[in-house]
Every structure is written in C-alpha cells, then in structure tokens.
Coordinates of C-alpha atoms in Angstrom, one line a residue:
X933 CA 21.7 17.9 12.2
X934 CA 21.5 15.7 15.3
X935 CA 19.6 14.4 18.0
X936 CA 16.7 16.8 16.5
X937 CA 18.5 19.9 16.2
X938 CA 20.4 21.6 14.0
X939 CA 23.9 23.1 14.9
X940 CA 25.5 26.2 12.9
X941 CA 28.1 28.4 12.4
X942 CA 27.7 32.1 11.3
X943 CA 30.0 34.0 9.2
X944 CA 31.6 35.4 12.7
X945 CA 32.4 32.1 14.4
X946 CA 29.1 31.7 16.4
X947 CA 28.1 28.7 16.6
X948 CA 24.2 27.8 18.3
X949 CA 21.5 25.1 17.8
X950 CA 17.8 25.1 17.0
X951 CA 15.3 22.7 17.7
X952 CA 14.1 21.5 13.9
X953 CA 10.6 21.5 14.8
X954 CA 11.2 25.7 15.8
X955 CA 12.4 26.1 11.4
X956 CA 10.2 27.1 9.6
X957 CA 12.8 27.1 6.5
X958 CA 16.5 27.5 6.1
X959 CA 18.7 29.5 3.8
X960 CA 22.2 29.0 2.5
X961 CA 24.3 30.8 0.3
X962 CA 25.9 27.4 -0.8
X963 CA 22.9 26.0 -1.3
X964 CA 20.5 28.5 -4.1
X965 CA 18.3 25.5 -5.2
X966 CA 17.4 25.1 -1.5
X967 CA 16.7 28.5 -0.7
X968 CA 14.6 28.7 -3.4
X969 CA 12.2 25.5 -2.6
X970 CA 12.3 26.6 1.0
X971 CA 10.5 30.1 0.2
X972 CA 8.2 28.2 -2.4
X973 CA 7.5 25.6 0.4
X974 CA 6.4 28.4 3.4
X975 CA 4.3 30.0 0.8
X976 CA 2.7 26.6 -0.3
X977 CA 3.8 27.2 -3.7
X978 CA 4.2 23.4 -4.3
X979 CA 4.9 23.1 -7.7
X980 CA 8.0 25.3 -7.4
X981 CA 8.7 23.6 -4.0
X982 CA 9.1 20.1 -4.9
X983 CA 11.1 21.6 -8.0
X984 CA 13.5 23.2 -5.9
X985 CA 13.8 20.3 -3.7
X986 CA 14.6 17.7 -6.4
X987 CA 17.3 20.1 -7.7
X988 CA 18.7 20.3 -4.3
X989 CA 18.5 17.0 -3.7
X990 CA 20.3 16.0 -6.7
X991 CA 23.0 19.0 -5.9
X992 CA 23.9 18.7 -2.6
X993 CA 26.6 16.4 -1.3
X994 CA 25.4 17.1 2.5
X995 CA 24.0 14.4 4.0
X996 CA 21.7 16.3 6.8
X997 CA 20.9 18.3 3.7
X998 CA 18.9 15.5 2.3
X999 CA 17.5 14.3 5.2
X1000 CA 16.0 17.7 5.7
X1001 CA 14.9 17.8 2.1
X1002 CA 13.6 14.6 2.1
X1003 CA 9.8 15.2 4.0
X1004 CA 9.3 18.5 2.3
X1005 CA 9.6 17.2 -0.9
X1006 CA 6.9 14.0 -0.4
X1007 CA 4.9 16.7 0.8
X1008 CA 5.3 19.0 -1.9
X1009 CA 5.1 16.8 -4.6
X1010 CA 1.9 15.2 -3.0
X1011 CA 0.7 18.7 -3.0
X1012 CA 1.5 19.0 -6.7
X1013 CA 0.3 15.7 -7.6
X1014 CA 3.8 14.9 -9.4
X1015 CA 4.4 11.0 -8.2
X1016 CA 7.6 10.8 -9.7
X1017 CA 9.1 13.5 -7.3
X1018 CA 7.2 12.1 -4.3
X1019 CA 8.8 8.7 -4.9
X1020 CA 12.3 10.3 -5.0
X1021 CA 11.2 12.1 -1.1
X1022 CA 10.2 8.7 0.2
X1023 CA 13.2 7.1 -0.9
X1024 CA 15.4 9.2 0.6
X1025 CA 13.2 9.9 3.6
X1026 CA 13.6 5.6 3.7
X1027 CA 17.4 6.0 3.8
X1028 CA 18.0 8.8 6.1
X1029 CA 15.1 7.9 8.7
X1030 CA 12.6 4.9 7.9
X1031 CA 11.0 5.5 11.3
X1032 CA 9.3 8.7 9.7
X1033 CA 9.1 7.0 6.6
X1034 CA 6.7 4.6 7.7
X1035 CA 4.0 8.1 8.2
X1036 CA 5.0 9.5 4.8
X1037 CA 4.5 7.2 1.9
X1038 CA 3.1 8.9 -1.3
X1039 CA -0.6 8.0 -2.4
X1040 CA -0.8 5.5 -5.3
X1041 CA -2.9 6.9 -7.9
X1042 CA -3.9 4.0 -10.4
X1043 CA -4.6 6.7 -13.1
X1044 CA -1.8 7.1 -15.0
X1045 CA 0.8 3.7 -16.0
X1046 CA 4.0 5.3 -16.8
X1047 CA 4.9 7.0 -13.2
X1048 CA 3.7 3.8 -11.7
X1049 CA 6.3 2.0 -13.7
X1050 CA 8.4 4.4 -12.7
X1051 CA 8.5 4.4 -10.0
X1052 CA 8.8 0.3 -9.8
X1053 CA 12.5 0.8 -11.0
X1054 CA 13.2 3.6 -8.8
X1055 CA 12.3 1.5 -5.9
X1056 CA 13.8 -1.8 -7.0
X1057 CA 17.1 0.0 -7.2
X1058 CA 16.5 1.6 -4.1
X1059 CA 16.4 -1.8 -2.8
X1060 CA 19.6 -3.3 -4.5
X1061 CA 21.8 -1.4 -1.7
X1062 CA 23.3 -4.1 0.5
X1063 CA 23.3 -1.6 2.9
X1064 CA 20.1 -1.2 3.8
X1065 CA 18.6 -2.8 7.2
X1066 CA 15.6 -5.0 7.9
X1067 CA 13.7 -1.7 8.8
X1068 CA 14.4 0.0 5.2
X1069 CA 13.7 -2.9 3.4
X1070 CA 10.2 -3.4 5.0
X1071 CA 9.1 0.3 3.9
X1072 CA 10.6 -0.3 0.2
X1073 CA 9.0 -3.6 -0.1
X1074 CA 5.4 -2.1 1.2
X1075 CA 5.6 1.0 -0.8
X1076 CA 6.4 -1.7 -3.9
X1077 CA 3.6 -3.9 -3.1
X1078 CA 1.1 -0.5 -3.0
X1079 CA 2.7 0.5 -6.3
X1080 CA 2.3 -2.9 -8.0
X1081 CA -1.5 -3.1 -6.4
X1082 CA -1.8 0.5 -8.2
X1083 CA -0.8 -1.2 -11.8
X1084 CA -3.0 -4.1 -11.5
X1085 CA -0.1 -6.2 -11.9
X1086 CA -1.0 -9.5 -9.7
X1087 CA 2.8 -11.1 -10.9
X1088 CA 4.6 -8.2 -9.7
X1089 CA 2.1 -8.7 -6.3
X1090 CA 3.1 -12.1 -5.9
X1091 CA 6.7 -11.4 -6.4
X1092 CA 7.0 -8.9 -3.5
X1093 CA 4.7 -11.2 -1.3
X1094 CA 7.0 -14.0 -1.4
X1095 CA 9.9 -11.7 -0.8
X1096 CA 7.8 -10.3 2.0
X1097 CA 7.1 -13.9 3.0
X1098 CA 11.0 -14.9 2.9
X1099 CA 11.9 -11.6 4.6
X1100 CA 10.3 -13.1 7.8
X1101 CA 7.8 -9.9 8.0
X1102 CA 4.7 -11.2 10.3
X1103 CA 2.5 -8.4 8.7
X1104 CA 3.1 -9.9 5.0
X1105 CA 3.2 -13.2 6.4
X1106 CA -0.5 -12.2 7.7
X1107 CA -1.2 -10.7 4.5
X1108 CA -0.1 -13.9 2.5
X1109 CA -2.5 -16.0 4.2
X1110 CA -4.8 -14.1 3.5
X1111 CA -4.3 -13.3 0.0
X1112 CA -4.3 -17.1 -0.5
X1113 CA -7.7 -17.6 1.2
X1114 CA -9.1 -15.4 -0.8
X1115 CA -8.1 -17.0 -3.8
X1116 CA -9.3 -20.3 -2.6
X1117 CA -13.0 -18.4 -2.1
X1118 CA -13.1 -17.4 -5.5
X1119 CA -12.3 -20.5 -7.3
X1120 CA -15.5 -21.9 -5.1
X1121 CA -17.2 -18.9 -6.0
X1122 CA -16.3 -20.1 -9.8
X1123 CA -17.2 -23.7 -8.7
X1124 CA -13.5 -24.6 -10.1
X1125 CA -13.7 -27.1 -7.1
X1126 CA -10.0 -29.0 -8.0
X1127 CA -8.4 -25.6 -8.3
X1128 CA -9.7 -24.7 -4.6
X1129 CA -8.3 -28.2 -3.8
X1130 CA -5.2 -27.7 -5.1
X1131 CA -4.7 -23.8 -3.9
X1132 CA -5.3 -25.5 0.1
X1133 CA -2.9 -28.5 -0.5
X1134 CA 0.2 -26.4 -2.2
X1135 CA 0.1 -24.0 0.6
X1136 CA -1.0 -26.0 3.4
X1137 CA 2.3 -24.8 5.3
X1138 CA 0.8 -21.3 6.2
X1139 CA -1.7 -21.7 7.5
X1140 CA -0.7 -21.9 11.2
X1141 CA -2.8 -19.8 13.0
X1142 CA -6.1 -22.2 14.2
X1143 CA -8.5 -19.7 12.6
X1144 CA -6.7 -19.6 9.0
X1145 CA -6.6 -23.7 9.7
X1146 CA -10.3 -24.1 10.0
X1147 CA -11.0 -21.4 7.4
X1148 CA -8.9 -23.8 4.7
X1149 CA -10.8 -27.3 6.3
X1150 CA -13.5 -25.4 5.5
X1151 CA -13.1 -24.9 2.5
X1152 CA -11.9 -28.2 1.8
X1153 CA -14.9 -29.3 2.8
X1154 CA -17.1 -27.0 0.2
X1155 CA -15.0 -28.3 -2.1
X1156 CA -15.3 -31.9 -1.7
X1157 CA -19.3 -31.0 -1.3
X1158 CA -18.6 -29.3 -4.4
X1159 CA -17.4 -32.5 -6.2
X1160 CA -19.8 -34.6 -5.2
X1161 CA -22.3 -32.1 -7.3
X1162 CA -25.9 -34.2 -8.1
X1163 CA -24.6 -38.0 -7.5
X1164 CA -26.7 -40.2 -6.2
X1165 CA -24.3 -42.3 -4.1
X1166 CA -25.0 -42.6 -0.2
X1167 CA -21.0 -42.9 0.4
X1168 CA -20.1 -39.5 -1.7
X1169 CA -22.3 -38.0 0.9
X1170 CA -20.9 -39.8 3.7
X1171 CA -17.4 -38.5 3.0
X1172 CA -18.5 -34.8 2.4
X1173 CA -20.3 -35.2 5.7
X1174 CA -17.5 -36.3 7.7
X1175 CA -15.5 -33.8 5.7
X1176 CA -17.2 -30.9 7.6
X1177 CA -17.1 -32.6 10.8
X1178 CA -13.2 -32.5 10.8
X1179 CA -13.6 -29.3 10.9
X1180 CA -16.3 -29.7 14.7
X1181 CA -13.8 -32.3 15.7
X1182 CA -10.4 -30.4 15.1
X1183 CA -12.0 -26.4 16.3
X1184 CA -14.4 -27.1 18.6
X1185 CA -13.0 -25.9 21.8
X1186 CA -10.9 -23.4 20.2
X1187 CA -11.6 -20.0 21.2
X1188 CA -14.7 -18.8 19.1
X1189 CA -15.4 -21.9 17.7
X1190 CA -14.0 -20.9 14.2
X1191 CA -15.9 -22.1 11.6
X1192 CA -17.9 -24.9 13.6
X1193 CA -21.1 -23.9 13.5
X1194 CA -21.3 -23.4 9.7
X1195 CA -19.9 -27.1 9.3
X1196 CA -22.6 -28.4 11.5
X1197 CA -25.4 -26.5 9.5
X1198 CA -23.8 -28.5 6.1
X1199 CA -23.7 -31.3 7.8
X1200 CA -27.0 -31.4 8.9
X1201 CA -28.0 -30.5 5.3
X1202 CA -26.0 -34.0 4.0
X1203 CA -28.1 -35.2 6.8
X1204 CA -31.2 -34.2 5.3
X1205 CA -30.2 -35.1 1.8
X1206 CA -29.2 -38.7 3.1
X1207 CA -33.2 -39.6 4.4
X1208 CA -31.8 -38.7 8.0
X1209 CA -33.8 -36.7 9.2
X1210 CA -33.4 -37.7 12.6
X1211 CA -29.7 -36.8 12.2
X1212 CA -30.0 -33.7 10.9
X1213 CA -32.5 -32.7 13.6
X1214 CA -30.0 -33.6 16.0
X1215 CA -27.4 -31.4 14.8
X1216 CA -29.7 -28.7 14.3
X1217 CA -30.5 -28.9 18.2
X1218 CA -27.2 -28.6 19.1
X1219 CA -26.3 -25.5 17.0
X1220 CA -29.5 -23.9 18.0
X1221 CA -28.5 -24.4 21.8
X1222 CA -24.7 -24.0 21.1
X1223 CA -24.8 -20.7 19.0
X1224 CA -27.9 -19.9 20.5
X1225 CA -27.3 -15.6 20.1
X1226 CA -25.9 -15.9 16.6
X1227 CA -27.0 -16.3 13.2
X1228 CA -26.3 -20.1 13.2
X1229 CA -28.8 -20.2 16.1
X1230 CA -31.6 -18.8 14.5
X1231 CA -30.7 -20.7 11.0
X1232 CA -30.9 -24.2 12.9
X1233 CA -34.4 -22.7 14.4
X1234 CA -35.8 -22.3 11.4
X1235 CA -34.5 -25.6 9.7
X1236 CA -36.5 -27.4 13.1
X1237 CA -39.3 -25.8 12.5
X1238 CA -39.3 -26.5 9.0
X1239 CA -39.0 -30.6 9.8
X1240 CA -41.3 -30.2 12.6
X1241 CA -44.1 -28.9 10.2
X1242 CA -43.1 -31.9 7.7

C-alpha cells in the first residue's frame, strides 16, 4: 500500500492496483481475523468490527496491514463505545500516518476511571519509542493531555504541559499562557492576593506576546489594589494608582489598546477614593472620548454624570 493505492497479486500472477478510497473492504485467506472485521465493518456491525480489528492487529506482521486497520478500528470502536480499542486505532493510526491522525482522535468520555487510566499507559509507552518524530509526538502528547483533562488529574495536566512547553509546540506554548492566566484570575477571584503575586512573578518568562503582558500587569495591579484592602494611607493608594497606570504607559499604542481602558477606569476610582475628584474626572474624560463605542466609554459617562450631579 503506497502512494494511496494498493498493489496485488492474484493466485495467477496478475498483478493491478486500486485506488484505496474505491475499497470498500478487503479479504485475505492469510488474514481470517481481517476478513472477518471487514464484513462486520461494511455492515456496521461495530462491536464485532473493532473485535476483528484488534485481533488482526495484534496478528498480523504486515505493516500496510495495520496501517489499513488502523482508521477502521478508531471508528469502530467509537461506534461501540469501547475506548480501550479506540486508543489502540489511534496509536497505530499515530505511527503509520499522524497526518490522518490528527482528524481521528477517540472522544474522552470522563465517565468511567479505569479505561482512562488505561489508556494513560498505553500512550506513555507509545511515546517511549525514540523513533518517533516531532509530528507523532505532538498527536501522543495532545491525545494525553485530553485523556488526563478526562480524569480530572491537574498533575498529570501540568506534566504534559511542561513537556508540551519543552517540546517547543507554539499551540501548547499558547495554551500554557493561558492556563496560567487563568489561574492567576482565580486566586483574585479567591482574593488570595500573594498567591496571584506570586503565580505572575514565577512565570513572568511567558508571557511574551503584548496582550498576555498587559493581561499579567493587570493583574498585578488588582493584586496590589487587592493588598492595599481598607487602609487608610494616601501612599498605599498612590502606588496602586501608578500600578495600573504601568499598564496605560507600557500598552497604550499597542494595537487594541489591551487592557488600558480598564486601568484607567481603576485608576480613576483610586482617584476618587484619594479626595481627587478633579483627577478622576479627568481620566474619566479621556476614556469616555478614547473608547468612546465601547463599554469603557459609556462606564466613564456614567461615572461623569455621577460627579457632575454631586
């Protein structure tokens, strides 16, 4: 099987080829378990399909075999709900053509542990062959970051993140941002202020893109608002106010503005809580003008009219 097609020889010495996507299913003396699964499979008797399939797959010793095999069975076993059997499909779909691998990965049910776990060793010895390429390795790793997702198992997560992260992948690099923002979100959303500290300053390195930058001075800047809770002090206020303005002066001419117009509005806000009034009316000018068609805009309205009338 090359190239698309598949070349044979009949019992008289013919030889011919046939485009694979013109076979509908394939029979082989030499290969029962096959024939079997390939009946089951054209009369979408799945259960006995992705049976026949594992059998062959664990039989046979030819190599186009399995690559054949190797679709039919994720499908069947999808069909049949049996995880376990999709898993083996996907693997060796992975190692005989990870370009159609990346369109067949088996759905990750999260209600029932043990094929999960499973399937966690299958994949991390999948991924112990040093012969595997960069390709390969990117479908194991995302299948095993789906599966670990499916157990609830946030160590396991992390673990293939970082290798994700080390691998130089720019989707997991994306998704490890993000996953990192998020966490800094909720430990504000917890008020654990030090702990949304702490998550920015440990993993300040990635966050290169401007919009991830602004999103963790940002956040910095909640935090340190955060902090300051009820105190009374003029200069605690000060330094969350200039906290949020770091985030105007370092974003402000960046495309969209990431992040700006929210500062200005807290900063206003310290403004207000300061006995500057005049301050804070000034900022609130500028954001209405600046983000006049947003929902900044119409926030800073309402915050004018609201010091006008007082």
């Amino acid at each position: 099987m090359t190239d698309g097609r598949l070349g044979y020889e009949d019992s008289a010495g013919k030889r011919g080829q046939r485009e694979l996507n013109q076979i509908n299913r394939i029979a082989m003396d030499d290969e029962p378990a096959l024939s079997d699964a390939e009946r089951a499979y054209v009369n979408r008797k799945w259960e006995a399909a992705a049976d026949g399939y594992e059998k062959a797959l664990a039989g046979t010793r030819r190599e186009w075999v399995k690559a054949w095999i190797a679709p039919r069975l994720v499908e069947s076993a999808e069909n049949s709900h049996r995880f376990g059997a999709a898993v083996a499909g996907y693997l060796e779909l992975v190692r005989t053509n990870p370009v159609r691998a990346e369109t067949n990965v088996p759905t990750v049910l999260e209600n029932d542990r043990k094929p999960l776990d499973d399937a966690v060793v299958a994949v991390n010895a999948a991924m112990s062959d040093s012969q595997l390429n960069a390709h390969q390795r990117q479908c194991l790793m995302s299948f095993l970051l789906d599966i670990q997702r499916g157990r609830h198992d946030q160590a396991g997560v992390d673990r293939v993140m970082d290798q994700m992260l080390r691998s130089g992948n720019a989707g997991a690099a994306r998704a490890g941002v993000r996953r990192k923002l998020d966490e800094v979100s909720k430990a504000l959303e917890k008020e654990d202020w030090k702990a949304a500290v702490e998550l920015i300053k440990t993993n300040d390195e990635i966050f290169r893109d401007p919009r991830d930058q602004a999103e963790a001075m940002y956040f910095l800047a909640d935090a340190g608002s955060g902090l300051a809770g009820e105190s009374s002090e003029p200069a605690v206020w000060k330094d969350a106010a200039i906290a949020y303005m770091r985030v105007v002066a370092h974003f402000k001419d960046v495309q969209g503005a990431p992040f700006v117009a929210a500062s200005l509005l807290k900063t206003g806000t310290i403004e207000e809580r300061l006995g500057d009034e005049r301050g804070a009316r000034r900022i609130y000018e500028q954001v209405a003008t600046q983000f006049a068609d947003g929902p900044a805009g119409a926030t800073a309205k309402a915050k004018l009219a609201r010091l006008q009338k007082k």
